[in-house]
């Protein structure tokens, strides 16, 4: 009989554990910029509504729960994202599709802003000086 209350407790906690896993398990790195990407026929993208560019051959797109998303599944869609650029090719390398809460947080949109602002790694947030 002692096992029944323990089993009941574990079953009651299962939804809490599932909810905890729903948050982004890996934080978005500080070396990313905020932007908007419209996905075309892979690897074509439009960055911030005006710059036609491409995803790099080694690009990774992470969905809102940090799972990998194939660029072919995003054709014709526009998303608010954080992204970084490959230093050698100038192509977009890594992309994070943002939740509404993530998109509402202050994040630099240019390298100049990132150089001037201060990043707090504990809270994963930026602040203007």
GROMACS .gro file of C-alpha atoms in nm:
model
  129
    1UNK     CA    1   0.000   0.000   0.000
    2UNK     CA    2   0.289   0.236   0.058
    3UNK     CA    3   0.369   0.231  -0.317
    4UNK     CA    4   0.027   0.364  -0.422
    5UNK     CA    5   0.074   0.717  -0.274
    6UNK     CA    6   0.420   0.736  -0.431
    7UNK     CA    7   0.284   0.633  -0.770
    8UNK     CA    8   0.001   0.887  -0.739
    9UNK     CA    9   0.255   1.160  -0.659
   10UNK     CA   10   0.469   1.072  -0.960
   11UNK     CA   11   0.169   1.072  -1.192
   12UNK     CA   12   0.061   1.410  -1.055
   13UNK     CA   13   0.407   1.557  -1.124
   14UNK     CA   14   0.426   1.431  -1.484
   15UNK     CA   15   0.251   1.736  -1.638
   16UNK     CA   16   0.486   1.970  -1.448
   17UNK     CA   17   0.791   1.791  -1.589
   18UNK     CA   18   0.647   1.802  -1.940
   19UNK     CA   19   0.580   2.176  -1.908
   20UNK     CA   20   0.935   2.241  -1.786
   21UNK     CA   21   1.072   2.076  -2.098
   22UNK     CA   22   0.864   2.305  -2.320
   23UNK     CA   23   1.092   2.605  -2.252
   24UNK     CA   24   1.391   2.663  -2.483
   25UNK     CA   25   1.649   2.421  -2.338
   26UNK     CA   26   1.952   2.595  -2.487
   27UNK     CA   27   1.975   2.974  -2.466
   28UNK     CA   28   2.018   3.181  -2.780
   29UNK     CA   29   2.382   3.300  -2.801
   30UNK     CA   30   2.474   3.664  -2.747
   31UNK     CA   31   2.647   3.684  -3.087
   32UNK     CA   32   2.316   3.680  -3.275
   33UNK     CA   33   2.120   3.967  -3.422
   34UNK     CA   34   1.743   4.021  -3.432
   35UNK     CA   35   1.575   4.030  -3.769
   36UNK     CA   36   1.297   3.908  -3.990
   37UNK     CA   37   1.350   3.634  -4.246
   38UNK     CA   38   1.123   3.539  -4.532
   39UNK     CA   39   1.209   3.190  -4.648
   40UNK     CA   40   1.207   3.119  -5.019
   41UNK     CA   41   1.310   2.812  -5.214
   42UNK     CA   42   1.607   2.677  -5.012
   43UNK     CA   43   1.862   2.816  -4.959
   44UNK     CA   44   1.719   3.155  -5.064
   45UNK     CA   45   1.598   3.398  -4.794
   46UNK     CA   46   1.511   3.766  -4.767
   47UNK     CA   47   1.661   3.927  -4.458
   48UNK     CA   48   1.477   4.220  -4.298
   49UNK     CA   49   1.252   4.267  -4.599
   50UNK     CA   50   1.523   4.399  -4.828
   51UNK     CA   51   1.841   4.192  -4.843
   52UNK     CA   52   1.817   3.884  -5.061
   53UNK     CA   53   2.075   3.636  -4.936
   54UNK     CA   54   2.116   3.265  -4.873
   55UNK     CA   55   2.148   3.020  -4.590
   56UNK     CA   56   2.498   2.875  -4.565
   57UNK     CA   57   2.540   2.507  -4.657
   58UNK     CA   58   2.593   2.428  -4.287
   59UNK     CA   59   2.301   2.638  -4.162
   60UNK     CA   60   2.081   2.523  -3.876
   61UNK     CA   61   1.732   2.651  -3.812
   62UNK     CA   62   1.595   2.596  -3.463
   63UNK     CA   63   1.224   2.612  -3.394
   64UNK     CA   64   1.060   2.768  -3.091
   65UNK     CA   65   1.135   2.460  -2.878
   66UNK     CA   66   1.496   2.445  -3.006
   67UNK     CA   67   1.429   2.150  -3.238
   68UNK     CA   68   1.581   2.154  -3.585
   69UNK     CA   69   1.351   2.274  -3.863
   70UNK     CA   70   1.415   2.208  -4.230
   71UNK     CA   71   1.426   2.521  -4.446
   72UNK     CA   72   1.212   2.350  -4.709
   73UNK     CA   73   0.925   2.338  -4.460
   74UNK     CA   74   0.937   2.717  -4.416
   75UNK     CA   75   0.903   2.828  -4.779
   76UNK     CA   76   0.688   3.140  -4.816
   77UNK     CA   77   0.680   3.202  -4.440
   78UNK     CA   78   0.814   3.509  -4.260
   79UNK     CA   79   0.945   3.481  -3.903
   80UNK     CA   80   1.098   3.709  -3.641
   81UNK     CA   81   1.433   3.547  -3.570
   82UNK     CA   82   1.771   3.575  -3.411
   83UNK     CA   83   2.047   3.483  -3.653
   84UNK     CA   84   2.421   3.490  -3.703
   85UNK     CA   85   2.631   3.516  -4.015
   86UNK     CA   86   2.922   3.297  -4.123
   87UNK     CA   87   3.233   3.515  -4.098
   88UNK     CA   88   3.396   3.363  -4.405
   89UNK     CA   89   3.108   3.352  -4.651
   90UNK     CA   90   2.874   3.624  -4.524
   91UNK     CA   91   2.582   3.381  -4.549
   92UNK     CA   92   2.328   3.330  -4.270
   93UNK     CA   93   2.452   3.036  -4.064
   94UNK     CA   94   2.227   2.981  -3.763
   95UNK     CA   95   1.864   3.087  -3.719
   96UNK     CA   96   1.637   3.072  -3.414
   97UNK     CA   97   1.263   3.112  -3.477
   98UNK     CA   98   1.136   3.318  -3.183
   99UNK     CA   99   0.830   3.287  -2.965
  100UNK     CA  100   0.623   3.602  -2.909
  101UNK     CA  101   0.780   3.641  -2.563
  102UNK     CA  102   1.134   3.609  -2.702
  103UNK     CA  103   1.059   3.851  -2.986
  104UNK     CA  104   0.935   4.114  -2.739
  105UNK     CA  105   1.269   4.124  -2.554
  106UNK     CA  106   1.528   4.388  -2.642
  107UNK     CA  107   1.797   4.245  -2.876
  108UNK     CA  108   2.041   4.422  -3.110
  109UNK     CA  109   1.960   4.434  -3.480
  110UNK     CA  110   2.302   4.551  -3.602
  111UNK     CA  111   2.663   4.472  -3.509
  112UNK     CA  112   2.701   4.838  -3.407
  113UNK     CA  113   2.421   4.806  -3.151
  114UNK     CA  114   2.569   4.481  -3.018
  115UNK     CA  115   2.907   4.652  -2.972
  116UNK     CA  116   2.751   4.935  -2.766
  117UNK     CA  117   2.495   4.743  -2.561
  118UNK     CA  118   2.561   4.521  -2.259
  119UNK     CA  119   2.464   4.153  -2.252
  120UNK     CA  120   2.380   3.982  -1.921
  121UNK     CA  121   2.446   3.607  -1.964
  122UNK     CA  122   2.255   3.517  -1.646
  123UNK     CA  123   1.924   3.674  -1.751
  124UNK     CA  124   1.998   3.629  -2.123
  125UNK     CA  125   1.906   3.991  -2.186
  126UNK     CA  126   2.052   4.304  -2.342
  127UNK     CA  127   2.045   4.655  -2.201
  128UNK     CA  128   2.130   4.989  -2.355
  129UNK     CA  129   2.401   5.184  -2.171
   0.00000   0.00000   0.00000
